[in-house]
Amino acid sequence: MTSRAEILAVAEGLSLGAGPAALAVDVGGTGMKAALFDAGGRIVDARTAPTPECTHSAATEVMDVIAGFHSAFADEHRDHPVTEAAVVIPGIVDEASGIGILSANLGWRNVAFRELLNERLNLDVTLSHDVRAAGRAEFDLVEDTPADAVMITIGTGIAAAIRVGGRLISSGGYAGEVGFTEVAVDTAEGLFRGPIEHIASASSIAKRYSQRSGTEVAGSLDVLDAVHAGDPIAHQVFAEAVEALAAMCAQIAAVVAPATIVLGGGLSGADELLDGVAAGLESRLDVHRMPSVRRAGLGPVAGLIGAGLLTRDVA
Amino acid sequence: MTSRAEILAVAEGLSLGAGPAALAVDVGGTGMKAALFDAGGRIVDARTAPTPECTHSAATEVMDVIAGFHSAFADEHRDHPVTEAAVVIPGIVDEASGIGILSANLGWRNVAFRELLNERLNLDVTLSHDVRAAGRAEFDLVEDTPADAVMITIGTGIAAAIRVGGRLISSGGYAGEVGFTEVAVDTAEGLFRGPIEHIASASSIAKRYSQRSGTEVAGSLDVLDAVHAGDPIAHQVFAEAVEALAAMCAQIAAVVAPATIVLGGGLSGADELLDGVAAGLESRLDVHRMPSVRRAGLGPVAGLIGAGLLTRDVA
């Protein structure tokens, strides 16, 4: 889980721009992060907490944690009274209505987070989607990004933030839910044909390696280490995931034609991933625009910074 | 090829809205269509011509035909002096720069149509893409269409017009070029894995039927007739095309999540196509938004009417 120190280290060099002092919260699958930004858009402080378990009351408990972040910042930083807040959550999120439509991992359906948080915090709260918020931060703050760009986050799940003509698209909250898109990939075990998350998510990479090698690994970064150590099974499993990602990126290119694809998530540190996806796209795209491929710059803090940026839109 | 009478019959009941008297031209793969609209946005007259062959000079010859349409209308309808024109062409079209980047079928690359036509016609000319223009007409004029909608034209090729948040997207001209997207479909001959156009375009349907049945057919509508006559091979070939289209629509749903998908092209008259794509989407989509599926209403005249609408944007 990302620590307070890591958040501060990444955010220190960034500015959201002027606006109200603001609370930003990123609700992740395992951990929640919060940041307090001052009127200059600089980070003042950060806090983290484990995400409540997936139960009937998860949404309420998540809001309890958010209220706790808010009062802790209020107590400790009286010189930065917060007047705006933005909360980003996973799953299907309708920004326009402020409703969390679905989170399979956290177990909620149709929760009016914005309205409930407005009352609870007595603040103007903006609700958005974690991956779209991360995309906003990557597109706006990291480097000059073309008006047509896509950021893909590869974690436990796979989702995309899609910017077209300089605007992030939402489509009622359903845009960029590419994790279940079907891909067909040749593998050492024959043709894989199924949802991209079953072959290329971080957890699937770890699972496929464990199954094929007989060696249990904790996560996809262990598989990457094994690739670097010359393990042929790790190499194969990783290459198959990369092929699947390239196939998915080619689908995205055919529909929205980004000029740049940004890859995020823990594995995006690997040159093999970036180069492999770029090569796979080169071999697949013909009449389409060939996007450049780069890695995300803000790591696990992108969603939190993106939430911070949303308090600037509102102002 | 669509006749003058057919154009007039479809366009008669429509209005583009008030604006300048305008020339609209749709450059198709085999035929060109032109319409003259009055200041009330009503059609005054229409003309057609064969599209010039694919040669080095095709672009110039296409512009000659357009100039011919213009002067014929000017001669015959002196009471409707044209001050705006819009031309829609196939291939990759960058509306912002007015350039036809590529047409594989007509053989041009990087032709500055807008600038050349501005000079040639001494008019303000808007350049756009045939399928995007057709989508505009279907979305704006046929029935109330949600802000997030996609129109897919199934003809010699397959391409999509994509509307997100009420705006058609272009992405430098490359958006919606879904014809080469890879799909994996079970067929009577084993797994098909390749570009959608090789299994589901009108020409591929005819070709696959001819090969499998040994009976040469002229086009996909003959295959559809055979389906209706109970021919099992025709049924199979058509069902495989429908499955491929559903797979492609599912990819599109994962990326831009339309609330409605409009199917156009000659085959879209078939209930089997619409019902089959809807059923295939139902079985593929889970967390995504399930789009409604409807057929296009303007038939082969949609691109021409869409071109007409572009003269209203400009005004």
XYZ file of C-alpha atoms in Angstrom:
630
model
C 0.000 0.000 0.000
C 1.213 3.481 -0.789
C 2.528 5.325 2.269
C 2.031 8.903 3.389
C 5.715 9.565 2.648
C 5.369 8.275 -0.926
C 2.352 10.482 -1.566
C 4.161 13.550 -0.260
C 7.291 12.729 -2.258
C 5.398 12.512 -5.565
C 3.031 15.411 -4.908
C 5.663 17.819 -3.579
C 6.817 18.921 -6.996
C 3.318 19.446 -8.390
C 0.767 22.226 -8.245
C -2.939 21.950 -9.014
C -3.107 25.678 -9.645
C -4.849 28.252 -7.510
C -8.267 27.518 -6.021
C -9.877 26.729 -2.702
C -8.061 24.744 -0.029
C -9.266 21.244 -0.833
C -9.577 17.676 0.328
C -8.850 14.932 -2.216
C -9.563 11.264 -1.581
C -8.800 8.201 -3.701
C -10.702 5.064 -2.674
C -8.662 2.073 -3.876
C -9.367 -1.636 -3.764
C -7.127 -2.159 -0.742
C -6.115 1.290 0.495
C -7.582 4.779 0.745
C -5.457 7.911 0.296
C -6.236 11.489 1.216
C -4.452 14.756 0.561
C -4.965 18.300 1.763
C -4.123 20.972 -0.804
C -3.689 24.666 -0.013
C -5.111 27.599 -1.972
C -1.985 27.594 -4.124
C -2.666 24.009 -5.144
C 0.343 22.627 -3.237
C 0.063 19.562 -1.051
C 0.012 20.314 2.693
C -0.446 16.859 4.152
C -1.520 13.307 3.314
C -3.116 10.391 5.135
C -3.856 6.766 4.308
C -6.137 4.037 5.678
C -7.048 0.504 4.691
C -10.184 0.253 2.551
C -13.088 -1.316 4.493
C -13.905 -4.909 3.600
C -16.509 -5.706 0.951
C -19.690 -5.981 3.019
C -23.206 -4.547 2.867
C -21.995 -1.502 4.772
C -18.806 -0.899 2.765
C -20.052 2.343 1.202
C -20.994 3.781 4.592
C -17.700 2.706 6.110
C -15.806 4.279 3.212
C -17.636 7.542 3.911
C -16.769 7.204 7.633
C -13.087 6.987 6.716
C -13.419 10.018 4.435
C -15.077 11.993 7.232
C -12.200 10.928 9.486
C -9.644 12.225 6.975
C -11.521 15.516 6.802
C -11.710 16.084 10.565
C -8.086 15.050 11.092
C -6.911 17.601 8.504
C -9.238 20.218 10.009
C -7.756 19.642 13.470
C -4.148 19.625 12.372
C -4.215 22.336 9.711
C -6.469 25.108 10.953
C -4.737 27.552 8.621
C -6.099 25.672 5.581
C -9.876 25.457 6.009
C -11.190 23.188 3.300
C -14.138 24.387 1.172
C -14.062 21.879 -1.689
C -13.576 18.139 -1.832
C -13.274 15.519 -4.540
C -13.553 11.788 -4.058
C -12.650 9.218 -6.686
C -13.857 5.638 -6.502
C -13.491 2.477 -8.594
C -16.158 0.673 -10.617
C -18.854 2.353 -12.679
C -19.246 5.971 -11.647
C -21.673 8.484 -13.104
C -20.036 11.859 -12.545
C -23.068 13.783 -13.743
C -25.371 12.387 -11.041
C -22.642 11.775 -8.437
C -23.609 8.111 -8.095
C -21.392 5.059 -7.661
C -23.353 2.717 -9.921
C -21.378 -0.448 -9.269
C -18.227 -1.650 -7.565
C -17.829 -5.407 -7.886
C -14.780 -5.420 -5.595
C -16.235 -3.197 -2.875
C -19.745 -4.509 -3.195
C -21.910 -1.450 -3.706
C -24.599 -0.580 -6.220
C -26.222 2.799 -6.868
C -24.870 4.737 -3.908
C -25.458 8.507 -4.031
C -21.957 9.263 -2.739
C -21.951 12.919 -3.744
C -25.192 13.791 -2.008
C -24.328 11.766 1.099
C -20.836 13.246 1.321
C -22.097 16.793 0.726
C -24.274 16.417 3.823
C -21.768 14.506 5.875
C -18.829 16.858 5.231
C -20.870 19.997 4.721
C -18.728 20.675 1.659
C -19.160 20.772 -2.110
C -18.024 17.294 -3.090
C -17.205 16.185 -6.638
C -17.409 12.451 -7.346
C -15.410 10.819 -10.107
C -13.815 7.605 -11.274
C -10.361 6.600 -10.054
C -8.940 5.757 -13.467
C -10.434 8.803 -15.205
C -9.022 10.977 -12.430
C -5.619 9.328 -12.808
C -5.777 9.968 -16.538
C -6.599 13.625 -15.941
C -3.532 13.992 -13.724
C -1.267 12.176 -16.157
C -2.554 14.130 -19.161
C -2.549 17.544 -17.519
C 0.448 17.491 -15.198
C 3.073 15.023 -16.345
C 3.969 16.064 -19.837
C 2.416 17.680 -22.820
C -0.185 15.135 -23.942
C -2.080 15.249 -27.258
C -5.782 16.120 -27.238
C -6.602 12.510 -28.166
C -5.018 10.236 -25.571
C -5.791 7.127 -23.559
C -4.388 6.024 -20.217
C -4.677 2.346 -19.350
C -4.206 1.223 -15.766
C -3.109 -2.382 -15.339
C -3.708 -3.537 -11.778
C -6.054 -6.072 -10.219
C -8.348 -4.929 -13.009
C -7.765 -3.103 -16.281
C -9.528 0.142 -17.164
C -8.921 3.152 -19.365
C -9.271 6.908 -19.162
C -10.145 8.246 -22.606
C -9.568 11.812 -23.730
C -10.965 12.921 -27.069
C -10.474 16.422 -28.413
C -9.021 17.489 -25.064
C -11.969 16.237 -22.995
C -12.216 13.122 -20.847
C -15.243 11.098 -21.865
C -17.533 9.356 -19.409
C -20.611 8.043 -21.312
C -22.728 7.832 -18.198
C -19.777 6.322 -16.312
C -19.287 3.351 -18.623
C -16.565 4.641 -20.962
C -13.209 2.886 -20.733
C -14.435 -0.272 -18.991
C -12.153 -2.331 -21.185
C -11.243 -4.964 -18.592
C -13.681 -7.534 -19.941
C -13.062 -6.922 -23.612
C -12.369 -10.163 -25.476
C -8.927 -10.745 -26.951
C -7.540 -13.702 -28.872
C -3.865 -14.480 -28.216
C -1.651 -17.434 -29.097
C -0.081 -18.879 -25.962
C 2.199 -21.785 -25.084
C -0.961 -23.615 -24.037
C -2.876 -22.908 -27.240
C -5.254 -20.118 -28.135
C -6.401 -17.897 -25.292
C -9.741 -16.313 -26.049
C -11.411 -14.401 -23.275
C -11.520 -11.219 -21.239
C -8.249 -9.284 -21.204
C -8.227 -9.276 -17.389
C -7.911 -13.066 -17.379
C -4.540 -12.918 -19.111
C -3.055 -9.455 -18.608
C -4.116 -8.077 -15.218
C -1.428 -8.057 -12.546
C -3.190 -10.796 -10.627
C -3.687 -12.979 -13.724
C -0.021 -12.694 -14.641
C 0.955 -13.907 -11.168
C -1.625 -16.701 -11.253
C -0.721 -17.916 -14.722
C 2.957 -18.008 -13.808
C 2.268 -19.905 -10.565
C 0.126 -22.445 -12.382
C 2.512 -23.001 -15.237
C 5.762 -23.042 -13.259
C 4.503 -24.720 -10.103
C 6.179 -21.919 -8.146
C 3.795 -19.763 -6.130
C 4.485 -16.014 -6.499
C 2.951 -13.155 -4.544
C 2.386 -10.812 -7.470
C 3.164 -9.759 -11.003
C 6.329 -7.918 -10.008
C 7.792 -11.260 -8.933
C 7.061 -12.554 -12.425
C 8.824 -9.524 -13.846
C 11.841 -10.261 -11.614
C 11.831 -13.814 -12.936
C 11.757 -12.444 -16.514
C 14.842 -10.403 -15.729
C 16.511 -13.473 -14.176
C 16.035 -15.344 -17.464
C 13.166 -17.643 -16.418
C 11.650 -18.892 -19.708
C 8.194 -19.553 -18.237
C 8.044 -16.042 -16.780
C 9.136 -14.696 -20.140
C 6.345 -16.571 -21.877
C 3.601 -15.575 -19.428
C 4.688 -11.957 -19.554
C 4.937 -11.917 -23.361
C 1.433 -13.361 -23.658
C 0.074 -10.632 -21.387
C 1.829 -8.013 -23.494
C 0.336 -9.464 -26.688
C -3.114 -9.334 -25.125
C -2.590 -5.710 -24.109
C -1.440 -4.848 -27.630
C -4.579 -6.501 -29.030
C -6.743 -4.453 -26.651
C -4.864 -1.251 -27.501
C -5.446 -1.970 -31.199
C -9.193 -2.206 -30.515
C -9.053 1.116 -28.704
C -7.054 2.652 -31.569
C -9.694 1.551 -34.078
C -12.464 3.214 -32.085
C -11.042 6.461 -30.676
C -7.610 6.680 -32.366
C -5.482 8.175 -29.582
C -2.225 9.870 -30.560
C -0.705 8.682 -27.269
C -1.326 5.690 -25.002
C -0.099 6.044 -21.408
C 0.391 2.781 -19.507
C 0.028 2.854 -15.724
C 0.088 0.402 -12.856
C 3.009 -1.347 -11.166
C 4.132 -3.211 -14.296
C 4.420 -0.061 -16.373
C 7.917 0.434 -14.981
C 9.020 -2.422 -17.237
C 10.518 -1.488 -20.588
C 9.410 -4.917 -21.824
C 5.787 -3.862 -21.333
C 6.070 -0.528 -23.126
C 8.219 -1.798 -25.973
C 6.117 -4.939 -26.341
C 2.838 -3.050 -26.567
C 4.322 -0.582 -29.063
C 5.668 -3.429 -31.226
C 2.358 -5.296 -31.002
C 0.520 -2.166 -32.122
C 2.911 -1.628 -35.032
C 2.170 -5.117 -36.287
C -1.609 -4.708 -35.888
C -2.371 -1.186 -37.091
C -2.420 -0.339 -40.747
C -4.620 2.528 -41.870
C -4.997 3.684 -38.267
C -3.059 6.328 -36.443
C -0.109 4.661 -34.671
C -0.086 6.009 -31.123
C 3.087 6.673 -29.190
C 3.305 4.603 -25.999
C 4.669 6.028 -22.750
C 4.578 5.080 -19.096
C 2.620 6.938 -16.454
C 4.625 9.381 -14.377
C 2.681 9.708 -11.129
C 2.547 6.041 -10.150
C -0.045 5.096 -7.522
C -0.598 8.752 -6.630
C -2.152 9.701 -9.993
C -5.753 9.100 -8.874
C -5.287 11.228 -5.762
C -3.720 14.092 -7.713
C -6.472 13.756 -10.302
C -9.037 14.092 -7.517
C -7.229 17.252 -6.438
C -7.503 18.630 -9.981
C -11.264 18.134 -9.888
C -11.517 20.715 -7.109
C -10.005 23.163 -9.597
C -12.640 22.463 -12.271
C -15.352 23.229 -9.779
C -13.836 26.476 -8.578
C -26.454 3.068 -57.491
C -28.875 5.411 -55.813
C -30.987 7.376 -58.298
C -31.988 11.037 -58.339
C -35.598 9.973 -57.661
C -34.577 7.962 -54.580
C -32.633 10.910 -53.170
C -35.561 13.256 -53.671
C -37.999 10.756 -52.144
C -35.988 10.389 -48.938
C -34.970 14.033 -48.607
C -38.389 15.495 -49.375
C -39.697 15.069 -45.843
C -36.609 16.496 -44.156
C -35.334 19.962 -43.371
C -31.778 20.936 -42.503
C -33.029 24.091 -40.838
C -32.553 27.639 -42.062
C -29.230 28.743 -43.511
C -27.651 29.624 -46.831
C -28.689 27.919 -50.040
C -26.176 25.089 -50.175
C -24.565 22.390 -52.274
C -24.022 18.983 -50.640
C -21.972 16.227 -52.242
C -21.370 12.637 -51.109
C -18.457 10.919 -52.861
C -19.066 7.176 -52.648
C -16.991 4.216 -53.748
C -19.025 3.729 -56.920
C -21.354 6.711 -57.207
C -21.403 10.407 -56.398
C -24.544 12.186 -55.222
C -25.272 15.907 -55.049
C -28.140 17.909 -53.617
C -29.132 21.536 -53.744
C -30.792 22.853 -50.579
C -32.674 26.140 -50.334
C -32.399 28.730 -47.563
C -35.138 26.908 -45.673
C -33.064 23.735 -45.653
C -35.395 21.908 -48.046
C -34.069 19.909 -50.981
C -34.534 21.643 -54.348
C -32.849 19.185 -56.685
C -30.444 16.244 -56.815
C -27.939 14.819 -59.278
C -25.799 11.694 -59.481
C -22.719 10.591 -61.398
C -20.439 7.557 -61.412
C -17.352 7.970 -59.238
C -14.173 8.273 -61.373
C -11.960 5.181 -61.463
C -9.137 4.754 -58.997
C -6.210 6.325 -60.864
C -3.517 8.912 -60.112
C -5.919 11.624 -61.137
C -8.983 10.363 -59.265
C -9.001 13.250 -56.800
C -8.874 15.822 -59.590
C -11.585 14.033 -61.537
C -13.775 13.871 -58.432
C -13.409 17.645 -58.090
C -14.289 18.058 -61.777
C -17.541 16.177 -61.187
C -18.288 18.335 -58.119
C -17.686 21.489 -60.155
C -20.041 20.071 -62.788
C -22.778 19.514 -60.174
C -22.311 23.075 -58.978
C -22.583 24.696 -62.367
C -25.536 22.527 -63.389
C -27.460 23.581 -60.270
C -26.429 27.200 -60.835
C -27.751 27.089 -64.389
C -31.009 25.366 -63.578
C -31.843 27.026 -60.270
C -30.915 30.693 -60.533
C -33.324 31.506 -57.722
C -31.172 29.510 -55.253
C -27.649 30.939 -55.526
C -25.380 28.682 -53.483
C -23.038 30.305 -50.944
C -21.947 27.283 -48.899
C -20.933 23.749 -49.834
C -20.045 20.586 -47.998
C -18.364 17.538 -49.483
C -18.039 14.204 -47.738
C -15.543 11.581 -48.856
C -14.530 8.080 -47.764
C -11.266 6.971 -46.175
C -9.315 8.907 -43.567
C -10.426 12.540 -43.536
C -9.092 15.274 -41.294
C -11.934 17.745 -40.983
C -9.838 20.303 -39.123
C -7.342 20.723 -41.970
C -9.755 19.833 -44.774
C -7.467 17.114 -46.074
C -8.321 13.691 -47.476
C -5.488 11.760 -45.835
C -6.100 8.396 -47.463
C -8.617 6.604 -49.609
C -7.509 3.059 -50.365
C -10.438 2.491 -52.761
C -10.134 5.772 -54.660
C -6.354 5.902 -54.508
C -5.521 9.286 -53.041
C -3.254 10.392 -50.232
C -3.061 13.796 -48.573
C -5.213 15.806 -50.963
C -6.144 19.315 -49.747
C -9.724 18.979 -50.976
C -11.117 21.884 -48.985
C -8.570 24.402 -50.203
C -8.746 23.163 -53.793
C -12.557 23.159 -53.804
C -12.738 26.589 -52.151
C -10.758 27.970 -55.108
C -12.438 25.889 -57.750
C -16.021 26.651 -56.665
C -15.339 30.078 -55.173
C -17.387 28.962 -52.152
C -16.794 28.146 -48.504
C -16.454 24.379 -48.606
C -16.567 22.094 -45.572
C -14.894 18.697 -45.930
C -15.924 15.714 -43.864
C -16.079 11.952 -43.715
C -18.933 10.063 -45.376
C -19.699 7.811 -42.418
C -19.412 10.586 -39.823
C -21.722 12.727 -41.964
C -24.194 9.844 -42.262
C -24.064 9.430 -38.488
C -24.768 13.113 -38.005
C -27.869 12.879 -40.196
C -29.106 9.699 -38.496
C -28.509 11.083 -35.013
C -29.933 14.540 -35.630
C -32.793 13.979 -38.039
C -34.205 10.468 -37.787
C -35.219 10.064 -34.185
C -34.231 11.249 -30.785
C -30.792 9.720 -30.277
C -28.907 9.613 -26.958
C -25.828 11.829 -26.531
C -23.618 8.722 -26.595
C -24.344 6.852 -29.808
C -22.543 4.982 -32.559
C -23.592 4.384 -36.140
C -21.952 1.514 -37.975
C -22.132 1.341 -41.754
C -21.771 -2.136 -43.210
C -20.973 -1.930 -46.898
C -17.920 -2.811 -48.977
C -16.093 -1.699 -45.863
C -17.148 -1.217 -42.252
C -16.750 2.078 -40.419
C -18.355 3.875 -37.503
C -19.507 7.381 -36.630
C -19.037 7.925 -32.905
C -20.889 10.503 -30.877
C -19.856 11.101 -27.286
C -21.570 13.601 -25.053
C -23.504 14.899 -28.041
C -20.438 15.536 -30.220
C -19.124 13.496 -33.130
C -15.504 12.625 -32.539
C -12.863 12.662 -35.236
C -9.423 12.170 -33.604
C -7.563 13.685 -36.513
C -9.812 11.750 -38.905
C -8.955 8.309 -37.550
C -11.821 7.725 -35.109
C -14.226 4.921 -36.007
C -11.973 3.115 -38.480
C -13.139 -0.191 -37.071
C -13.095 -2.141 -40.344
C -9.768 -3.813 -39.619
C -10.369 -4.542 -35.959
C -9.637 -8.176 -35.125
C -12.481 -10.433 -34.076
C -12.500 -14.114 -33.135
C -15.597 -16.046 -34.190
C -16.453 -19.758 -34.281
C -17.496 -20.750 -37.789
C -18.512 -23.935 -39.553
C -14.958 -24.034 -40.894
C -13.307 -23.558 -37.495
C -12.132 -20.430 -35.736
C -12.119 -17.236 -37.775
C -9.623 -14.763 -36.416
C -8.985 -11.669 -38.451
C -10.253 -8.252 -39.535
C -14.005 -7.815 -39.218
C -14.253 -6.763 -42.874
C -13.079 -10.219 -43.956
C -16.134 -11.884 -42.446
C -18.874 -9.278 -42.042
C -18.623 -6.712 -44.847
C -21.250 -6.996 -47.552
C -18.667 -8.197 -50.070
C -17.195 -10.774 -47.662
C -20.619 -12.202 -46.922
C -21.238 -12.685 -50.651
C -17.766 -14.151 -51.187
C -17.947 -16.536 -48.233
C -21.322 -17.798 -49.379
C -20.145 -18.289 -52.958
C -17.083 -20.214 -51.786
C -18.915 -22.420 -49.344
C -21.977 -23.160 -51.453
C -20.339 -23.273 -54.859
C -23.088 -20.909 -56.054
C -21.858 -17.554 -57.259
C -23.926 -14.614 -55.907
C -23.741 -10.973 -56.889
C -23.952 -9.500 -53.403
C -24.874 -9.865 -49.785
C -28.568 -9.191 -50.415
C -28.661 -12.402 -52.464
C -27.303 -14.231 -49.422
C -30.014 -12.659 -47.320
C -32.627 -13.845 -49.834
C -31.169 -17.344 -49.541
C -31.442 -17.104 -45.743
C -35.111 -16.275 -46.110
C -35.521 -19.190 -48.530
C -34.181 -21.568 -45.864
C -30.714 -22.202 -47.358
C -28.636 -23.587 -44.455
C -25.286 -22.413 -45.836
C -26.595 -18.890 -46.268
C -27.945 -19.057 -42.730
C -24.539 -20.096 -41.425
C -22.560 -17.474 -43.342
C -24.953 -14.753 -42.283
C -24.978 -15.878 -38.632
C -21.177 -15.859 -38.560
C -21.129 -12.301 -39.901
C -23.646 -11.271 -37.256
C -21.524 -12.854 -34.508
C -18.485 -10.960 -35.768
C -20.449 -7.698 -35.770
C -21.625 -8.357 -32.225
C -18.018 -8.979 -31.163
C -16.977 -5.681 -32.743
C -19.885 -3.833 -31.164
C -18.867 -5.258 -27.783
C -15.372 -3.827 -28.285
C -16.902 -0.459 -29.109
C -19.182 -0.685 -26.045
C -16.176 -1.321 -23.796
C -14.392 1.773 -25.103
C -17.052 4.452 -25.631
C -20.178 2.830 -24.138
C -22.889 4.088 -26.515
C -26.482 4.040 -25.293
C -27.601 3.327 -28.867
C -26.007 1.577 -31.828
C -27.467 2.401 -35.244
C -26.757 -0.123 -38.008
C -26.646 1.140 -41.576
C -25.916 -0.245 -45.035
C -28.016 -2.438 -47.295
C -28.142 -5.396 -44.884
C -29.517 -3.308 -42.029
C -32.998 -3.848 -43.431
C -32.792 -7.429 -42.136
C -34.342 -8.113 -38.729
C -31.916 -11.045 -38.436
C -29.023 -8.565 -38.403
C -30.472 -6.256 -35.764
C -31.795 -8.999 -33.516
C -28.621 -11.036 -33.904
C -26.325 -8.160 -32.986
C -28.510 -7.274 -29.989
C -28.504 -10.893 -28.791
C -24.748 -11.196 -29.323
C -24.219 -8.029 -27.284
C -26.466 -9.298 -24.478
C -24.346 -12.413 -24.196
C -21.060 -10.475 -24.255
C -21.663 -7.417 -22.087
C -21.743 -7.677 -18.328
C -20.756 -4.597 -16.334
C -21.076 -2.444 -19.453
C -23.991 -0.380 -20.592
C -26.152 -2.492 -22.909
C -26.918 -0.328 -25.954
C -30.195 -0.443 -27.798
C -29.766 -1.457 -31.444
C -31.751 0.157 -34.222
C -31.525 0.401 -37.991
C -30.586 3.519 -39.903
C -33.504 5.469 -41.324
C -32.050 7.408 -44.235
C -30.546 4.528 -46.186
C -27.962 5.435 -48.826
C -28.923 9.112 -48.634
C -27.682 9.611 -45.055
C -24.193 10.805 -46.083
C -25.651 13.365 -48.493
C -28.096 14.709 -45.908
C -25.263 14.773 -43.359
C -23.211 16.846 -45.786
C -26.160 19.221 -46.046
C -26.252 19.547 -42.255
C -22.602 20.593 -42.272
C -23.534 23.727 -44.198
C -25.732 24.594 -41.200
C -22.855 24.219 -38.718
C -20.846 26.677 -40.737
C -23.601 29.225 -41.085
